[in-house]
mmCIF file of C-alpha atoms in Angstrom:
data_model
loop_
_atom_site.group_PDB
_atom_site.id
_atom_site.type_symbol
_atom_site.label_atom_id
_atom_site.label_comp_id
_atom_site.label_asym_id
_atom_site.label_seq_id
_atom_site.Cartn_x
_atom_site.Cartn_y
_atom_site.Cartn_z
ATOM 1 C CA MET A 230 131.045 19.482 135.312
ATOM 2 C CA LYS A 231 129.545 22.853 134.573
ATOM 3 C CA TYR A 232 127.577 23.591 131.431
ATOM 4 C CA THR A 233 128.064 27.028 129.979
ATOM 5 C CA PRO A 234 125.508 27.724 127.253
ATOM 6 C CA ARG A 235 127.229 29.464 124.368
ATOM 7 C CA LEU A 236 126.777 29.531 120.630
ATOM 8 C CA PRO A 237 129.857 29.327 118.402
ATOM 9 C CA GLU A 238 130.944 32.704 117.053
ATOM 10 C CA ARG A 239 131.675 31.504 113.573
ATOM 11 C CA ASN A 240 131.002 28.471 111.468
ATOM 12 C CA ASP A 241 134.213 26.638 110.599
ATOM 13 C CA ASN A 242 132.443 23.964 108.607
ATOM 14 C CA VAL A 243 131.268 26.240 105.815
ATOM 15 C CA SER A 244 133.824 28.058 103.649
ATOM 16 C CA PRO A 245 133.033 31.746 103.358
ATOM 17 C CA ALA A 246 134.002 31.913 99.633
ATOM 18 C CA SER A 247 131.576 33.488 97.153
ATOM 19 C CA PRO A 248 129.930 30.813 94.989
ATOM 20 C CA ILE A 249 129.789 33.133 91.956
ATOM 21 C CA LYS A 250 133.532 33.698 92.162
ATOM 22 C CA GLU A 251 134.107 29.964 92.480
ATOM 23 C CA LEU A 252 131.944 29.338 89.420
ATOM 24 C CA ALA A 253 133.878 31.956 87.437
ATOM 25 C CA VAL A 254 137.222 30.435 88.397
ATOM 26 C CA LEU A 255 136.165 26.847 87.680
ATOM 27 C CA ALA A 256 134.288 27.546 84.435
ATOM 28 C CA GLY A 257 137.097 29.824 83.280
ATOM 29 C CA GLY A 258 139.644 27.118 84.009
ATOM 30 C CA LEU A 259 137.613 24.548 82.112
ATOM 31 C CA LEU A 260 137.223 26.887 79.139
ATOM 32 C CA ALA A 261 140.948 27.661 79.154
ATOM 33 C CA ALA A 262 141.723 23.931 79.176
ATOM 34 C CA ILE A 263 139.384 23.295 76.215
ATOM 35 C CA VAL A 264 140.820 26.202 74.214
ATOM 36 C CA GLY A 265 144.335 25.031 75.060
ATOM 37 C CA ILE A 266 143.658 21.473 73.874
ATOM 38 C CA TYR A 267 142.008 22.794 70.700
ATOM 39 C CA LEU A 268 145.030 24.958 69.893
ATOM 40 C CA LEU A 269 147.445 22.141 70.728
ATOM 41 C CA LEU A 270 145.586 19.779 68.397
ATOM 42 C CA GLY A 271 145.815 22.392 65.640
ATOM 43 C CA ILE A 272 149.560 22.635 66.159
ATOM 44 C CA ALA A 273 149.791 18.843 66.320
ATOM 45 C CA VAL A 274 148.124 18.554 62.882
ATOM 46 C CA ASP A 275 150.754 20.870 61.407
ATOM 47 C CA ILE A 276 153.484 18.804 63.034
ATOM 48 C CA ILE A 277 152.052 15.432 62.023
ATOM 49 C CA VAL A 278 151.104 16.094 58.390
ATOM 50 C CA PRO A 279 154.605 16.673 56.934
ATOM 51 C CA ARG A 280 156.003 13.765 58.955
ATOM 52 C CA LEU A 281 153.518 11.044 57.986
ATOM 53 C CA SER A 282 155.278 8.512 55.801
ATOM 54 C CA PRO A 283 153.433 7.252 52.701
ATOM 55 C CA ALA A 284 153.243 3.815 54.315
ATOM 56 C CA VAL A 285 151.500 5.212 57.379
ATOM 57 C CA GLU A 286 149.194 7.247 55.190
ATOM 58 C CA GLN A 287 148.162 4.080 53.373
ATOM 59 C CA ARG A 288 147.268 2.573 56.722
ATOM 60 C CA LEU A 289 145.289 5.685 57.660
ATOM 61 C CA ALA A 290 142.992 4.930 54.745
ATOM 62 C CA GLY A 291 141.627 1.974 56.749
ATOM 63 C CA PRO A 292 138.809 3.815 58.489
ATOM 64 C CA PHE A 293 137.710 5.472 55.245
ATOM 65 C CA LEU A 294 137.892 2.448 52.950
ATOM 66 C CA ARG A 295 134.431 1.311 53.907
ATOM 67 C CA THR A 296 133.031 4.717 53.001
ATOM 68 C CA VAL A 297 134.945 4.736 49.731
ATOM 69 C CA SER A 298 133.784 1.270 48.718
ATOM 70 C CA HIS A 299 130.192 2.567 48.759
ATOM 71 C CA PHE A 300 131.196 4.968 46.027
ATOM 72 C CA ASP A 301 131.861 2.473 43.236
ATOM 73 C CA ASP A 302 128.299 2.467 42.016
ATOM 74 C CA ALA A 303 128.786 3.838 38.509
ATOM 75 C CA ALA A 304 129.619 1.859 35.383
ATOM 76 C CA GLU A 305 132.956 0.053 35.601
ATOM 77 C CA GLY A 306 133.842 1.116 32.035
ATOM 78 C CA THR A 307 133.681 4.783 33.013
ATOM 79 C CA ARG A 308 135.811 4.145 36.075
ATOM 80 C CA ALA A 309 138.418 2.322 34.025
ATOM 81 C CA ARG A 310 138.678 5.157 31.501
ATOM 82 C CA VAL A 311 139.174 7.754 34.213
ATOM 83 C CA GLN A 312 141.699 5.456 35.896
ATOM 84 C CA ARG A 313 143.664 5.126 32.631
ATOM 85 C CA LEU A 314 143.859 8.898 32.306
ATOM 86 C CA LEU A 315 144.974 9.168 35.924
ATOM 87 C CA ASP A 316 147.612 6.473 35.369
ATOM 88 C CA ARG A 317 149.036 8.395 32.427
ATOM 89 C CA LEU A 318 149.288 11.514 34.573
ATOM 90 C CA GLN A 319 150.915 9.536 37.363
ATOM 91 C CA THR A 320 153.445 7.783 35.167
ATOM 92 C CA ASP A 321 154.517 10.747 33.078
ATOM 93 C CA CYS A 322 153.884 13.951 34.950
ATOM 94 C CA ALA A 323 153.340 13.620 38.692
ATOM 95 C CA GLU A 324 155.387 11.525 40.992
ATOM 96 C CA LEU A 325 153.316 10.399 43.937
ATOM 97 C CA PRO A 326 154.608 8.178 46.732
ATOM 98 C CA PHE A 327 151.761 5.714 46.166
ATOM 99 C CA PRO A 328 149.426 4.836 43.293
ATOM 100 C CA LEU A 329 146.130 6.699 43.186
ATOM 101 C CA GLN A 330 142.859 4.891 42.672
ATOM 102 C CA VAL A 331 139.723 6.349 41.149
ATOM 103 C CA HIS A 332 136.199 5.652 42.388
ATOM 104 C CA VAL A 333 133.169 6.936 40.533
ATOM 105 C CA LYS A 334 130.001 7.710 42.439
ATOM 106 C CA ALA A 335 126.606 8.093 40.847
ATOM 107 C CA GLY A 336 124.955 11.386 41.664
ATOM 108 C CA GLN A 337 124.420 14.858 40.343
ATOM 109 C CA THR A 338 127.030 16.528 42.559
ATOM 110 C CA ILE A 339 129.767 18.148 40.497
ATOM 111 C CA ASN A 340 132.758 17.442 42.680
ATOM 112 C CA ALA A 341 135.820 15.288 43.235
ATOM 113 C CA LEU A 342 137.255 14.339 46.604
ATOM 114 C CA ALA A 343 140.686 13.251 47.805
ATOM 115 C CA PHE A 344 140.490 10.592 50.511
ATOM 116 C CA PRO A 345 143.526 9.465 52.519
ATOM 117 C CA GLY A 346 145.472 6.584 51.050
ATOM 118 C CA GLY A 347 145.191 7.768 47.436
ATOM 119 C CA HIS A 348 141.475 7.223 46.824
ATOM 120 C CA ILE A 349 140.015 9.855 44.517
ATOM 121 C CA VAL A 350 136.242 9.910 44.400
ATOM 122 C CA ILE A 351 134.644 11.500 41.335
ATOM 123 C CA PHE A 352 130.937 12.075 41.046
ATOM 124 C CA GLN A 353 129.134 11.109 37.870
ATOM 125 C CA GLY A 354 127.741 14.654 37.737
ATOM 126 C CA LEU A 355 131.255 15.961 37.172
ATOM 127 C CA LEU A 356 131.935 13.469 34.367
ATOM 128 C CA ASP A 357 128.664 14.473 32.692
ATOM 129 C CA GLU A 358 129.744 18.119 32.668
ATOM 130 C CA VAL A 359 133.185 17.417 31.268
ATOM 131 C CA ALA A 360 133.451 18.006 27.503
ATOM 132 C CA SER A 361 137.121 17.240 26.903
ATOM 133 C CA GLU A 362 139.744 14.846 28.175
ATOM 134 C CA ASN A 363 141.988 17.827 28.993
ATOM 135 C CA GLU A 364 139.334 19.249 31.282
ATOM 136 C CA LEU A 365 139.089 15.986 33.163
ATOM 137 C CA ALA A 366 142.884 15.678 33.283
ATOM 138 C CA PHE A 367 143.044 19.106 34.891
ATOM 139 C CA VAL A 368 140.509 18.076 37.544
ATOM 140 C CA LEU A 369 142.470 14.889 38.262
ATOM 141 C CA ALA A 370 145.782 16.754 38.354
ATOM 142 C CA HIS A 371 144.225 19.317 40.690
ATOM 143 C CA GLU A 372 143.308 16.486 43.084
ATOM 144 C CA MET A 373 146.808 15.044 42.700
ATOM 145 C CA GLY A 374 148.095 18.460 43.719
ATOM 146 C CA HIS A 375 146.131 18.115 46.967
ATOM 147 C CA TYR A 376 147.838 14.757 47.546
ATOM 148 C CA ILE A 377 151.306 16.148 46.820
ATOM 149 C CA HIS A 378 150.740 19.026 49.230
ATOM 150 C CA ARG A 379 148.946 16.728 51.695
ATOM 151 C CA ASP A 380 145.913 19.010 51.819
ATOM 152 C CA HIS A 381 143.658 15.975 52.032
ATOM 153 C CA LEU A 382 145.240 15.121 55.392
ATOM 154 C CA ARG A 383 145.041 18.686 56.683
ATOM 155 C CA GLY A 384 141.435 18.831 55.512
ATOM 156 C CA ILE A 385 140.499 16.070 57.951
ATOM 157 C CA GLY A 386 141.312 18.609 60.636
ATOM 158 C CA ARG A 387 141.993 17.971 64.250
ATOM 159 C CA ALA A 388 140.500 14.484 64.129
ATOM 160 C CA LEU A 389 143.575 13.492 62.110
ATOM 161 C CA VAL A 390 145.558 13.469 65.352
ATOM 162 C CA PHE A 391 143.228 10.888 66.890
ATOM 163 C CA ILE A 392 143.032 8.823 63.722
ATOM 164 C CA THR A 393 146.819 8.747 63.384
ATOM 165 C CA VAL A 394 147.363 7.805 67.012
ATOM 166 C CA SER A 395 144.668 5.108 66.973
ATOM 167 C CA THR A 396 145.946 3.673 63.680
ATOM 168 C CA LEU A 397 149.535 3.549 64.900
ATOM 169 C CA THR A 398 148.663 2.018 68.257
ATOM 170 C CA LEU A 399 145.592 -0.122 67.574
ATOM 171 C CA GLY A 400 145.942 -0.834 63.866
ATOM 172 C CA PRO A 401 143.979 0.403 60.845
ATOM 173 C CA ASP A 402 140.882 -1.707 61.513
ATOM 174 C CA SER A 403 140.342 -0.871 65.156
ATOM 175 C CA PRO A 404 136.785 0.038 66.170
ATOM 176 C CA VAL A 405 138.056 3.405 67.440
ATOM 177 C CA ALA A 406 139.416 4.346 64.025
ATOM 178 C CA ASN A 407 136.261 3.138 62.295
ATOM 179 C CA VAL A 408 134.023 5.216 64.541
ATOM 180 C CA LEU A 409 136.206 8.266 63.932
ATOM 181 C CA GLY A 410 136.287 7.591 60.203
ATOM 182 C CA SER A 411 132.555 7.228 59.829
ATOM 183 C CA ALA A 412 131.853 10.255 62.004
ATOM 184 C CA LEU A 413 133.804 12.513 59.673
ATOM 185 C CA ASN A 414 132.008 13.872 56.669
ATOM 186 C CA LEU A 415 134.813 14.189 54.163
ATOM 187 C CA THR A 416 132.404 15.129 51.378
ATOM 188 C CA GLU A 417 132.159 18.501 53.094
ATOM 189 C CA MET A 418 135.891 18.926 53.384
ATOM 190 C CA ARG A 419 136.889 22.499 52.683
ATOM 191 C CA PHE A 420 140.279 23.625 51.491
ATOM 192 C CA SER A 421 141.724 27.047 52.051
ATOM 193 C CA ARG A 422 142.152 29.510 49.189
ATOM 194 C CA ALA A 423 145.947 29.062 49.313
ATOM 195 C CA GLN A 424 145.593 25.272 49.131
ATOM 196 C CA GLU A 425 143.310 25.490 46.093
ATOM 197 C CA THR A 426 145.667 27.890 44.364
ATOM 198 C CA ARG A 427 148.640 25.594 44.915
ATOM 199 C CA ALA A 428 146.624 22.629 43.638
ATOM 200 C CA ASP A 429 145.603 24.660 40.564
ATOM 201 C CA THR A 430 149.249 25.553 39.900
ATOM 202 C CA PHE A 431 150.219 21.916 40.140
ATOM 203 C CA GLY A 432 147.284 20.913 37.935
ATOM 204 C CA LEU A 433 148.269 23.379 35.231
ATOM 205 C CA ASP A 434 151.896 22.170 35.195
ATOM 206 C CA ALA A 435 150.791 18.547 35.003
ATOM 207 C CA LEU A 436 148.347 19.349 32.181
ATOM 208 C CA HIS A 437 151.095 21.052 30.209
ATOM 209 C CA CYS A 438 153.405 18.119 30.851
ATOM 210 C CA LEU A 439 150.842 15.574 29.595
ATOM 211 C CA TYR A 440 149.581 17.336 26.470
ATOM 212 C CA GLY A 441 152.260 19.949 25.733
ATOM 213 C CA HIS A 442 149.615 22.672 25.957
ATOM 214 C CA VAL A 443 147.110 23.897 28.529
ATOM 215 C CA GLY A 444 143.946 23.983 26.407
ATOM 216 C CA GLY A 445 140.869 23.149 28.468
ATOM 217 C CA SER A 446 142.374 24.089 31.839
ATOM 218 C CA THR A 447 139.852 26.810 32.604
ATOM 219 C CA ASP A 448 136.929 25.262 30.726
ATOM 220 C CA PHE A 449 135.655 23.541 33.781
ATOM 221 C CA PHE A 450 135.467 26.745 35.773
ATOM 222 C CA GLN A 451 133.370 28.433 33.089
ATOM 223 C CA LYS A 452 130.648 25.803 33.440
ATOM 224 C CA ILE A 453 128.862 27.147 36.454
ATOM 225 C CA PRO A 454 125.610 28.628 35.167
ATOM 226 C CA ALA A 455 124.516 31.868 36.706
ATOM 227 C CA ASP A 456 121.195 30.466 37.850
ATOM 228 C CA GLN A 457 122.494 27.242 39.385
ATOM 229 C CA ASP A 458 123.083 26.539 43.036
ATOM 230 C CA PRO A 459 126.851 26.813 43.453
ATOM 231 C CA GLY A 460 126.659 24.343 46.355
ATOM 232 C CA ARG A 461 126.309 21.542 43.829
ATOM 233 C CA PHE A 462 129.747 22.335 42.495
ATOM 234 C CA GLY A 463 131.748 21.309 45.555
ATOM 235 C CA HIS A 464 135.160 22.788 46.061
ATOM 236 C CA TYR A 465 135.739 23.594 42.403
ATOM 237 C CA PHE A 466 133.197 26.343 42.438
ATOM 238 C CA ALA A 467 133.023 27.567 45.981
ATOM 239 C CA SER A 468 131.515 30.885 44.857
ATOM 240 C CA HIS A 469 131.424 33.023 41.772
ATOM 241 C CA PRO A 470 134.061 35.590 42.747
ATOM 242 C CA GLU A 471 136.333 32.812 43.964
ATOM 243 C CA ASN A 472 135.783 31.001 40.679
ATOM 244 C CA ARG A 473 136.689 34.157 38.709
ATOM 245 C CA ARG A 474 139.826 34.619 40.820
ATOM 246 C CA ARG A 475 140.976 31.087 40.039
ATOM 247 C CA ILE A 476 140.444 31.516 36.316
ATOM 248 C CA ASP A 477 142.490 34.752 36.459
ATOM 249 C CA HIS A 478 145.221 32.970 38.363
ATOM 250 C CA LEU A 479 145.392 30.151 35.809
ATOM 251 C CA GLU A 480 145.472 32.573 32.876
ATOM 252 C CA GLU A 481 148.172 34.645 34.511
ATOM 253 C CA MET A 482 150.260 31.537 35.168
ATOM 254 C CA THR A 483 149.775 30.393 31.571
ATOM 255 C CA ARG A 484 151.182 33.720 30.364
ATOM 256 C CA ALA A 485 153.998 33.787 32.924
ATOM 257 C CA ARG A 486 155.228 30.317 32.036
ATOM 258 C CA GLY A 487 154.746 30.763 28.332
ATOM 259 C CA TYR A 488 152.315 27.840 28.042
ATOM 260 C CA VAL A 489 150.315 27.656 24.846
ATOM 261 C CA SER A 490 146.750 26.613 24.299
ATOM 262 C CA ALA A 491 145.461 24.148 21.723
ATOM 263 C CA PRO A 492 142.107 22.482 21.013
ATOM 264 C CA PRO A 493 141.388 19.813 23.639
ATOM 265 C CA ILE A 494 140.582 16.149 22.961
ATOM 266 C CA PRO A 495 136.810 15.520 23.238
ATOM 267 C CA PHE A 496 135.495 13.329 26.026
ATOM 268 C CA SER A 497 132.087 11.872 26.784
ATOM 269 C CA SER A 498 131.221 10.015 29.973
ATOM 270 C CA SER A 499 128.900 7.676 28.077
ATOM 271 C CA GLU A 500 130.878 5.789 25.469
ATOM 272 C CA MET B 1270 120.468 27.089 71.541
ATOM 273 C CA ILE B 1271 117.228 26.230 73.317
ATOM 274 C CA ASP B 1272 119.198 23.743 75.439
ATOM 275 C CA LEU B 1273 121.575 26.493 76.474
ATOM 276 C CA ILE B 1274 118.678 28.762 77.451
ATOM 277 C CA ILE B 1275 117.121 25.989 79.540
ATOM 278 C CA PHE B 1276 120.464 25.246 81.142
ATOM 279 C CA LEU B 1277 121.162 28.877 82.023
ATOM 280 C CA SER B 1278 117.609 29.312 83.356
ATOM 281 C CA LEU B 1279 118.068 26.297 85.599
ATOM 282 C CA VAL B 1280 121.400 27.611 86.841
ATOM 283 C CA ALA B 1281 119.868 31.032 87.548
ATOM 284 C CA LEU B 1282 116.861 29.432 89.247
ATOM 285 C CA GLY B 1283 119.155 27.197 91.289
ATOM 286 C CA PHE B 1284 121.260 30.139 92.364
ATOM 287 C CA GLY B 1285 118.361 32.471 93.133
ATOM 288 C CA ALA B 1286 116.072 30.021 94.878
ATOM 289 C CA GLY B 1287 118.940 28.119 96.500
ATOM 290 C CA THR B 1288 120.467 31.243 98.017
ATOM 291 C CA PHE B 1289 117.090 32.514 99.233
ATOM 292 C CA VAL B 1290 116.123 29.188 100.829
ATOM 293 C CA GLU B 1291 119.530 28.766 102.401
ATOM 294 C CA LYS B 1292 119.559 32.238 103.974
ATOM 295 C CA ARG B 1293 116.067 31.750 105.341
ATOM 296 C CA HIS B 1294 116.990 28.334 106.725
ATOM 297 C CA TYR B 1295 120.100 29.691 108.436
ATOM 298 C CA ARG B 1296 118.054 32.460 110.060
ATOM 299 C CA ARG B 1297 115.628 29.892 111.472
ATOM 300 C CA ILE B 1298 118.475 27.622 112.583
ATOM 301 C CA ARG B 1299 120.150 30.453 114.498
ATOM 302 C CA THR B 1300 116.923 31.512 116.213
ATOM 303 C CA ARG B 1301 116.092 27.969 117.287
ATOM 304 C CA GLU B 1302 119.656 27.235 118.405
ATOM 305 C CA ALA B 1303 119.489 30.263 120.655
ATOM 306 C CA ALA B 1304 116.094 29.134 121.941
ATOM 307 C CA THR B 1305 117.272 25.601 122.790
ATOM 308 C CA ILE B 1306 120.713 26.450 124.087
ATOM 309 C CA HIS B 1307 119.708 25.683 127.711
ATOM 310 C CA LEU B 1308 119.584 21.955 126.841
ATOM 311 C CA PRO B 1309 123.104 20.486 126.756
ATOM 312 C CA ILE B 1310 123.874 17.734 124.316
ATOM 313 C CA THR B 1311 126.987 15.614 124.536
ATOM 314 C CA THR B 1312 128.625 12.614 122.996
ATOM 315 C CA THR B 1313 129.591 11.081 126.301
ATOM 316 C CA LYS B 1314 128.042 7.720 127.175
ATOM 317 C CA GLN B 1315 128.164 8.028 130.936
ATOM 318 C CA VAL B 1316 126.947 10.785 133.191
ATOM 319 C CA ASP B 1317 127.874 11.270 136.811
ATOM 320 C CA CYS B 1318 124.529 11.208 138.572
ATOM 321 C CA LEU B 1319 122.936 8.848 141.015
ATOM 322 C CA PRO B 1320 120.412 6.420 139.504
ATOM 323 C CA GLU B 1321 117.699 7.518 141.977
ATOM 324 C CA THR B 1322 117.859 11.109 140.732
ATOM 325 C CA VAL B 1323 116.915 10.100 137.219
ATOM 326 C CA GLN B 1324 113.240 10.388 136.418
ATOM 327 C CA SER B 1325 113.335 9.036 132.864
ATOM 328 C CA VAL B 1326 115.556 8.282 129.922
ATOM 329 C CA GLU B 1327 114.339 8.044 126.372
ATOM 330 C CA LEU B 1328 115.628 7.792 122.836
ATOM 331 C CA VAL B 1329 115.184 10.991 120.853
ATOM 332 C CA GLN B 1330 116.011 11.476 117.246
ATOM 333 C CA GLY B 1331 115.672 14.112 114.598
ATOM 334 C CA SER B 1332 116.345 13.902 110.930
ATOM 335 C CA ALA B 1333 116.441 16.392 108.072
ATOM 336 C CA VAL B 1334 116.678 15.907 104.317
ATOM 337 C CA ILE B 1335 118.171 18.761 102.307
ATOM 338 C CA SER B 1336 118.258 18.806 98.524
ATOM 339 C CA VAL B 1337 121.042 20.013 96.280
ATOM 340 C CA ASP B 1338 120.080 22.841 93.945
ATOM 341 C CA TYR B 1339 121.104 23.022 90.282
ATOM 342 C CA PHE B 1340 123.685 25.738 90.813
ATOM 343 C CA LYS B 1341 125.407 23.888 93.644
ATOM 344 C CA ARG B 1342 125.479 20.707 91.581
ATOM 345 C CA LEU B 1343 127.041 22.569 88.667
ATOM 346 C CA LEU B 1344 129.716 23.949 90.970
ATOM 347 C CA ALA B 1345 130.332 20.516 92.438
ATOM 348 C CA SER B 1346 130.578 18.842 89.032
ATOM 349 C CA LEU B 1347 133.103 21.458 87.922
ATOM 350 C CA ARG B 1348 134.936 20.817 91.180
ATOM 351 C CA ASN B 1349 134.936 17.111 90.312
ATOM 352 C CA LEU B 1350 137.115 17.922 87.309
ATOM 353 C CA PHE B 1351 139.742 19.862 89.179
ATOM 354 C CA GLY B 1352 139.630 18.412 92.687
ATOM 355 C CA GLY B 1353 139.658 20.328 95.928
ATOM 356 C CA ASN B 1354 137.123 21.281 98.586
ATOM 357 C CA VAL B 1355 133.562 20.982 97.378
ATOM 358 C CA LYS B 1356 132.600 24.245 99.045
ATOM 359 C CA SER B 1357 129.145 24.351 97.514
ATOM 360 C CA TYR B 1358 128.084 21.200 99.393
ATOM 361 C CA GLU B 1359 129.540 22.278 102.749
ATOM 362 C CA SER B 1360 126.591 24.477 103.654
ATOM 363 C CA LEU B 1361 124.123 21.706 102.754
ATOM 364 C CA ILE B 1362 125.738 19.263 105.139
ATOM 365 C CA ASP B 1363 126.057 21.921 107.810
ATOM 366 C CA ARG B 1364 122.373 22.783 107.522
ATOM 367 C CA ALA B 1365 121.296 19.145 107.550
ATOM 368 C CA ARG B 1366 123.354 18.366 110.661
ATOM 369 C CA ARG B 1367 122.224 21.405 112.609
ATOM 370 C CA GLU B 1368 118.587 20.952 111.603
ATOM 371 C CA ALA B 1369 118.701 17.308 112.677
ATOM 372 C CA LEU B 1370 120.210 18.230 116.057
ATOM 373 C CA LEU B 1371 117.574 20.939 116.543
ATOM 374 C CA ARG B 1372 114.727 18.572 115.761
ATOM 375 C CA MET B 1373 116.205 16.051 118.168
ATOM 376 C CA LYS B 1374 116.393 18.679 120.920
ATOM 377 C CA GLU B 1375 112.860 19.823 120.190
ATOM 378 C CA LYS B 1376 111.660 16.245 120.828
ATOM 379 C CA ALA B 1377 112.748 16.513 124.451
ATOM 380 C CA PRO B 1378 111.977 20.027 125.687
ATOM 381 C CA GLN B 1379 111.567 18.796 129.262
ATOM 382 C CA ALA B 1380 114.905 16.915 129.434
ATOM 383 C CA HIS B 1381 117.949 18.112 131.331
ATOM 384 C CA MET B 1382 120.495 16.769 128.877
ATOM 385 C CA ILE B 1383 120.860 14.513 125.884
ATOM 386 C CA VAL B 1384 123.781 12.117 126.096
ATOM 387 C CA ASN B 1385 125.469 9.734 123.709
ATOM 388 C CA VAL B 1386 124.486 11.882 120.736
ATOM 389 C CA ARG B 1387 125.416 10.512 117.310
ATOM 390 C CA ILE B 1388 124.991 11.976 113.848
ATOM 391 C CA GLU B 1389 124.705 9.845 110.759
ATOM 392 C CA THR B 1390 124.304 10.858 107.165
ATOM 393 C CA ALA B 1391 122.835 9.163 104.159
ATOM 394 C CA THR B 1392 122.172 10.159 100.589
ATOM 395 C CA VAL B 1393 118.597 9.893 99.437
ATOM 396 C CA GLY B 1394 117.249 9.712 95.884
ATOM 397 C CA ARG B 1395 118.909 8.564 92.708
ATOM 398 C CA LYS B 1396 122.371 9.320 93.935
ATOM 399 C CA ALA B 1397 124.130 6.930 91.569
ATOM 400 C CA ASN B 1398 122.565 8.555 88.545
ATOM 401 C CA LYS B 1399 124.306 11.825 87.802
ATOM 402 C CA LYS B 1400 121.112 13.346 86.446
ATOM 403 C CA GLY B 1401 119.131 12.363 89.499
ATOM 404 C CA VAL B 1402 118.380 14.800 92.249
ATOM 405 C CA GLY B 1403 120.801 14.293 95.082
ATOM 406 C CA CYS B 1404 119.529 14.745 98.622
ATOM 407 C CA LEU B 1405 121.331 14.493 101.883
ATOM 408 C CA GLU B 1406 119.813 13.142 105.057
ATOM 409 C CA ALA B 1407 121.308 13.803 108.458
ATOM 410 C CA LEU B 1408 119.992 11.763 111.372
ATOM 411 C CA ALA B 1409 120.829 12.781 114.934
ATOM 412 C CA TYR B 1410 119.924 10.583 117.869
ATOM 413 C CA GLY B 1411 120.747 10.373 121.519
ATOM 414 C CA THR B 1412 119.432 9.562 124.964
ATOM 415 C CA ALA B 1413 117.438 12.289 126.656
ATOM 416 C CA VAL B 1414 117.874 12.243 130.413
ATOM 417 C CA THR B 1415 115.265 13.873 132.646
ATOM 418 C CA LEU B 1416 116.126 14.297 136.321
ATOM 419 C CA LYS B 1417 113.696 14.412 139.204
ATOM 420 C CA GLU B 1418 112.624 17.898 140.265
ATOM 421 C CA SER B 1419 114.044 17.476 143.754
ATOM 422 C CA ALA B 1420 117.493 16.579 142.498
#
């Protein structure tokens, strides 16, 4: 056996590919997959929201109920009065697939929130600002408008897909749904300009239906003082120009529909 | 943001230093392979030579530990998502094997051949922990056979 010393001409065990190119291909693929899933989830939200039955929506409230129950820390009398006003709106002027429930939260924030399952959370700060029952009715009807148009479900965003799937497969009290529910900060839910306008339109119609006039509908929007932090005012007063635009829209609608204005009924949060 | 800067710095460091070290290592491997090419190594267990011609036999072994750099690990972890050849680790294993064989040969400069050569690999360090530094050890061992001068 003869030994011929010779080194191999090329190395078959190491691929000659450029590592930078490989990184670009792999990272690009990963990025494309993430963007694709993000877009798909966005489309899925649009598909899911109109198809959720009221019964399923009630079950979706499960993960949020714990959060909502923390909110009932204001006087029960106040809550009951707001609830009575809401009930009148529901019975006479706005047909919702399920009854809405009001929760009042102590705090200076001037805002109201629409949680899944028909739970409206109103901050005490908002009730303190309200001078008339009509004003409050408009705020409530505005929130009801979000329910009718299902903005409160869209507002949850892409997480809605996971919450819906986990609720339908594992039930409303599954740990998965609870983790998802508590991770979401619905107090910072933002609605689009179109959604707010539709809710305002609905609110104005409901106000006219309840009182026969639309007095007090824009009062609430006039309340934002020039020197105050608009952030306190939640989604009613996103910014000054936006606020002005919404008042204009309401006034224009009032003219277009021939609604009349009359003095509103006074309201005080402390009886 | 600061996390991203640290991450990108580590990737750049891994790529720069890793490429430099690897090129330098390959240059040294090639030089030493050429220098030790007169010594045959084989996996066979039996050699055709008369027992009286053998002066000595001895166990020789060489081992090398090569570390993964940050860039290669990033590439490999991306590869873990998609599947396929982990090209970034191929050169590490190649270097470890060839370095181990070279060190083994350098243990027996006087021998006429090394027979029954085996290569084994092991991972060293916190391999189970993804954040740990992964190292690869290659161990080469064999029997160095030295024949008598007269043979």
